[in-house]
Short mmCIF file of C-alpha atoms in Angstrom, two decimals:
data_model
loop_
_atom_site.label_atom_id
_atom_site.label_comp_id
_atom_site.label_asym_id
_atom_site.label_seq_id
_atom_site.Cartn_x
_atom_site.Cartn_y
_atom_site.Cartn_z
CA LYS R 6 101.78 123.00 110.03
CA ASN R 7 102.56 121.01 106.18
CA GLN R 8 105.30 122.83 104.34
CA VAL R 9 103.41 122.00 101.20
CA GLU R 10 99.49 123.19 100.75
CA GLN R 11 97.28 122.32 98.17
CA SER R 12 93.94 124.08 97.45
CA PRO R 13 91.17 122.98 96.99
CA GLN R 14 91.00 119.98 98.23
CA SER R 15 88.29 118.47 95.96
CA LEU R 16 86.84 120.16 93.24
CA ILE R 17 84.32 119.14 90.48
CA ILE R 18 83.74 120.82 87.15
CA LEU R 19 81.95 119.58 83.76
CA GLU R 20 83.80 117.96 80.86
CA GLY R 21 85.56 120.43 78.69
CA LYS R 22 86.07 123.24 80.78
CA ASN R 23 89.12 124.37 82.33
CA CYS R 24 90.47 124.34 85.88
CA THR R 25 93.36 125.58 87.51
CA LEU R 26 95.08 123.52 91.42
CA GLN R 27 96.84 125.59 93.73
CA CYS R 28 99.89 124.73 95.59
CA ASN R 29 101.19 126.83 98.01
CA TYR R 30 104.95 125.70 99.97
CA THR R 31 107.82 126.94 102.46
CA VAL R 32 110.38 124.59 101.67
CA SER R 33 113.18 126.73 101.02
CA PRO R 34 116.02 126.59 99.39
CA PHE R 35 114.37 124.04 96.81
CA SER R 36 115.55 122.22 93.92
CA ASN R 37 112.52 121.43 91.89
CA LEU R 38 108.61 121.35 92.09
CA ARG R 39 106.88 118.28 90.79
CA TRP R 40 102.89 117.95 90.51
CA TYR R 41 102.15 114.10 90.52
CA LYS R 42 98.81 112.53 89.10
CA GLN R 43 97.01 109.73 91.28
CA ASP R 44 94.04 107.87 89.51
CA THR R 45 91.86 105.91 92.24
CA GLY R 46 93.24 102.75 92.57
CA ARG R 47 96.93 103.50 90.73
CA GLY R 48 100.02 105.38 91.97
CA PRO R 49 101.08 108.46 91.61
CA VAL R 50 102.64 109.28 87.87
CA SER R 51 105.14 112.66 87.63
CA LEU R 52 103.35 115.06 85.47
CA THR R 53 105.73 118.34 85.14
CA ILE R 54 108.83 119.42 86.59
CA MET R 55 110.32 122.57 86.95
CA THR R 56 113.76 123.93 88.76
CA PHE R 57 113.31 127.28 90.80
CA SER R 58 114.67 128.49 87.63
CA GLU R 59 111.68 127.90 85.43
CA ASN R 60 108.51 129.40 85.86
CA THR R 61 106.15 127.53 83.16
CA LYS R 62 106.20 124.11 81.80
CA SER R 63 103.39 121.76 79.77
CA ASN R 64 102.58 118.11 79.20
CA GLY R 65 100.02 118.69 76.54
CA ARG R 66 97.18 119.86 78.56
CA TYR R 67 98.33 119.99 81.50
CA THR R 68 100.52 123.22 82.11
CA ALA R 69 102.63 123.48 85.52
CA THR R 70 103.74 126.86 86.51
CA LEU R 71 106.23 128.57 89.77
CA ASP R 72 106.36 131.35 91.09
CA ALA R 73 109.82 131.26 93.13
CA ASP R 74 109.36 134.71 95.03
CA THR R 75 106.07 133.88 96.23
CA LYS R 76 106.54 129.98 96.77
CA GLN R 77 103.21 129.09 94.58
CA SER R 78 102.70 127.23 91.98
CA SER R 79 99.59 126.15 89.55
CA LEU R 80 98.43 123.31 87.55
CA HIS R 81 96.18 124.37 84.88
CA ILE R 82 94.25 121.44 83.07
CA THR R 83 93.10 122.80 79.69
CA ALA R 84 89.64 121.15 78.03
CA SER R 85 89.85 118.29 80.83
CA GLN R 86 88.73 115.19 80.04
CA LEU R 87 86.73 112.40 82.09
CA SER R 88 90.43 110.56 82.66
CA ASP R 89 91.16 113.72 84.12
CA SER R 90 89.56 112.84 87.36
CA ALA R 91 91.84 112.34 90.10
CA SER R 92 94.11 113.55 92.52
CA TYR R 93 96.72 116.26 91.99
CA ILE R 94 99.70 115.98 93.98
CA CYS R 95 102.74 118.38 94.83
CA VAL R 96 106.27 117.87 95.92
CA VAL R 97 108.81 119.79 96.79
CA THR R 98 112.47 118.84 97.16
CA VAL R 99 114.67 120.24 99.87
CA TYR R 100 117.58 121.79 98.56
CA ASN R 101 120.83 119.25 99.22
CA ASN R 102 119.34 116.72 101.30
CA ASN R 103 116.76 115.43 98.98
CA ASP R 104 113.86 115.61 101.02
CA MET R 105 110.57 115.12 99.11
CA ARG R 106 107.37 117.30 100.90
CA PHE R 107 104.79 116.21 100.08
CA GLY R 108 101.50 118.00 99.85
CA ALA R 109 97.93 116.28 100.41
CA GLY R 110 96.48 116.77 97.15
CA THR R 111 93.46 118.21 95.22
CA ARG R 112 90.72 115.20 94.45
CA LEU R 113 89.37 116.70 90.69
CA THR R 114 86.15 114.82 89.72
CA VAL R 115 85.52 115.55 85.82
CA LYS R 116 81.74 114.81 85.18
CA PRO R 117 80.11 114.50 81.74
CA GLU G 9 102.35 99.79 82.81
CA THR G 10 103.73 100.63 85.78
CA GLY G 11 107.35 99.37 85.97
CA VAL G 12 106.63 98.90 90.26
CA THR G 13 104.69 95.79 91.03
CA GLN G 14 103.42 95.38 94.53
CA THR G 15 101.23 92.94 95.76
CA PRO G 16 99.05 91.65 97.04
CA ARG G 17 96.70 94.44 96.03
CA HIS G 18 94.81 94.20 99.25
CA LEU G 19 95.27 92.51 102.24
CA VAL G 20 92.89 92.44 105.21
CA MET G 21 94.66 91.40 108.56
CA GLY G 22 94.13 90.86 112.38
CA MET G 23 96.38 92.61 114.59
CA THR G 24 97.85 89.50 116.00
CA ASN G 25 98.69 88.40 112.20
CA LYS G 26 102.09 88.40 110.55
CA LYS G 27 102.41 89.09 107.20
CA SER G 28 104.14 90.55 104.32
CA LEU G 29 104.28 93.20 101.35
CA LYS G 30 106.27 92.17 98.27
CA CYS G 31 106.98 95.27 96.34
CA GLU G 32 109.60 94.94 92.88
CA GLN G 33 110.57 97.07 90.63
CA HIS G 34 111.50 96.41 86.66
CA LEU G 35 113.27 99.64 85.83
CA GLY G 36 116.89 98.99 87.09
CA HIS G 37 116.59 101.75 89.72
CA ASN G 38 119.42 101.27 92.34
CA ALA G 39 116.58 103.59 95.12
CA MET G 40 113.52 102.15 96.81
CA TYR G 41 110.87 103.70 99.02
CA TRP G 42 107.81 102.77 101.08
CA TYR G 43 105.08 105.19 101.77
CA LYS G 44 102.33 105.67 103.78
CA GLN G 45 99.13 107.00 102.29
CA SER G 46 95.96 108.07 104.70
CA ALA G 47 93.00 109.54 103.62
CA LYS G 48 93.40 113.45 102.93
CA LYS G 49 96.93 113.16 104.12
CA PRO G 50 100.31 113.74 102.44
CA LEU G 51 102.09 110.57 101.70
CA GLU G 52 104.72 109.49 104.49
CA LEU G 53 108.19 108.25 103.81
CA MET G 54 108.72 104.96 105.85
CA PHE G 55 112.42 104.10 104.99
CA VAL G 56 114.46 104.39 101.83
CA TYR G 57 117.13 102.34 100.59
CA SER G 58 119.90 102.88 97.93
CA LEU G 59 121.10 100.15 97.11
CA GLU G 60 120.10 97.74 99.52
CA GLU G 61 121.54 99.83 102.31
CA ARG G 62 118.86 101.17 104.38
CA VAL G 63 119.30 104.76 104.44
CA GLU G 64 116.40 106.75 106.38
CA ASN G 65 113.99 105.34 108.48
CA ASN G 66 111.87 107.89 109.83
CA SER G 67 110.96 106.77 112.96
CA VAL G 68 108.51 103.75 111.84
CA PRO G 69 107.01 101.47 114.98
CA SER G 70 109.23 98.56 115.01
CA ARG G 71 105.96 96.37 114.15
CA PHE G 72 106.60 97.72 110.52
CA SER G 73 110.08 95.54 109.52
CA PRO G 74 111.78 96.41 105.96
CA GLU G 75 113.95 93.81 103.89
CA CYS G 76 115.77 94.80 100.57
CA PRO G 77 117.38 91.47 98.60
CA ASN G 78 118.56 93.24 96.31
CA SER G 79 117.94 96.24 94.27
CA SER G 80 115.08 94.96 92.45
CA HIS G 81 113.09 93.98 95.23
CA LEU G 82 111.22 94.72 98.43
CA PHE G 83 109.71 93.70 101.55
CA LEU G 84 107.41 95.09 104.31
CA HIS G 85 106.86 92.39 107.05
CA LEU G 86 104.32 93.54 109.23
CA HIS G 87 103.02 92.23 112.81
CA THR G 88 100.89 92.68 115.89
CA LEU G 89 99.35 96.41 113.61
CA GLN G 90 97.07 98.41 114.87
CA PRO G 91 94.22 99.97 113.48
CA GLU G 92 95.07 103.19 112.49
CA ASP G 93 97.98 101.47 110.76
CA SER G 94 95.03 100.86 107.96
CA ALA G 95 95.67 102.70 104.84
CA LEU G 96 97.94 102.74 101.37
CA TYR G 97 100.83 101.41 101.30
CA LEU G 98 102.92 102.32 97.78
CA CYS G 99 106.07 101.58 97.03
CA ALA G 100 108.15 103.47 94.71
CA SER G 101 111.76 103.34 93.12
CA SER G 102 114.18 106.09 91.04
CA GLN G 103 117.06 106.36 89.76
CA ASP G 104 119.01 107.07 92.58
CA SER G 105 118.13 108.02 96.08
CA GLY G 106 120.36 111.16 95.69
CA GLY G 107 119.25 112.18 91.96
CA ASN G 108 117.33 115.36 92.84
CA ASN G 109 116.12 115.47 89.07
CA SER G 110 114.77 111.63 89.04
CA PRO G 111 111.02 111.21 89.80
CA LEU G 112 109.79 107.91 92.16
CA HIS G 113 107.92 105.40 90.20
CA PHE G 114 105.28 104.27 92.44
CA GLY G 115 103.48 100.97 92.49
CA ASN G 116 99.46 101.26 92.72
CA GLY G 117 99.92 99.98 96.48
CA THR G 118 98.53 97.41 98.72
CA ARG G 119 95.14 98.57 100.32
CA LEU G 120 95.54 97.42 103.78
CA THR G 121 92.88 96.85 106.19
CA VAL G 122 93.23 95.94 110.07
CA THR G 123 90.75 94.40 111.65
#
């Protein structure tokens, strides 16, 4: 079983709507959790990073939250745009050895 | 535009061919990585180089052979691949391999198809 599980696997929403993507992890202890956005045909790009002591981080319309007690993170997208269509990948860095554990990603499609 | 450039973007090769993937980073980073990305699966780390020295090899089959001639260039040499090796191969760089808060900067990948 993967140490980082993302849900849903895929999601379709209408332009202008909000959505929330989930990331559950078992990595412990960890040093940070990142969300990456991967457009079709491109490499992933870092959106947010949170250390174990942070519980929220925003980047424009993207807001990531972290609950280290329940080992859950979410990525909330507000007022979605067509350009938000992409895969969103959750990555957890293992404390002290810098190994990164990747989720399989959530494929988001925003329709007009 | 990405500071990590990968070529070629697409590659189709037979199982008996030999080919190489190239990666170049223009960010002054000290660490470079090869990842394999298959559909609906997490990224798989293949190789890590830090200051041109290989620091990690996750038991990758010997038909994949990395080369890092300097801190800006990384190659992945391919020979006698199998159809299951078809995937997107992503190169990444970071400031250093030991920096916990240093993000990975990815190239746009090479889409490899083995026939």
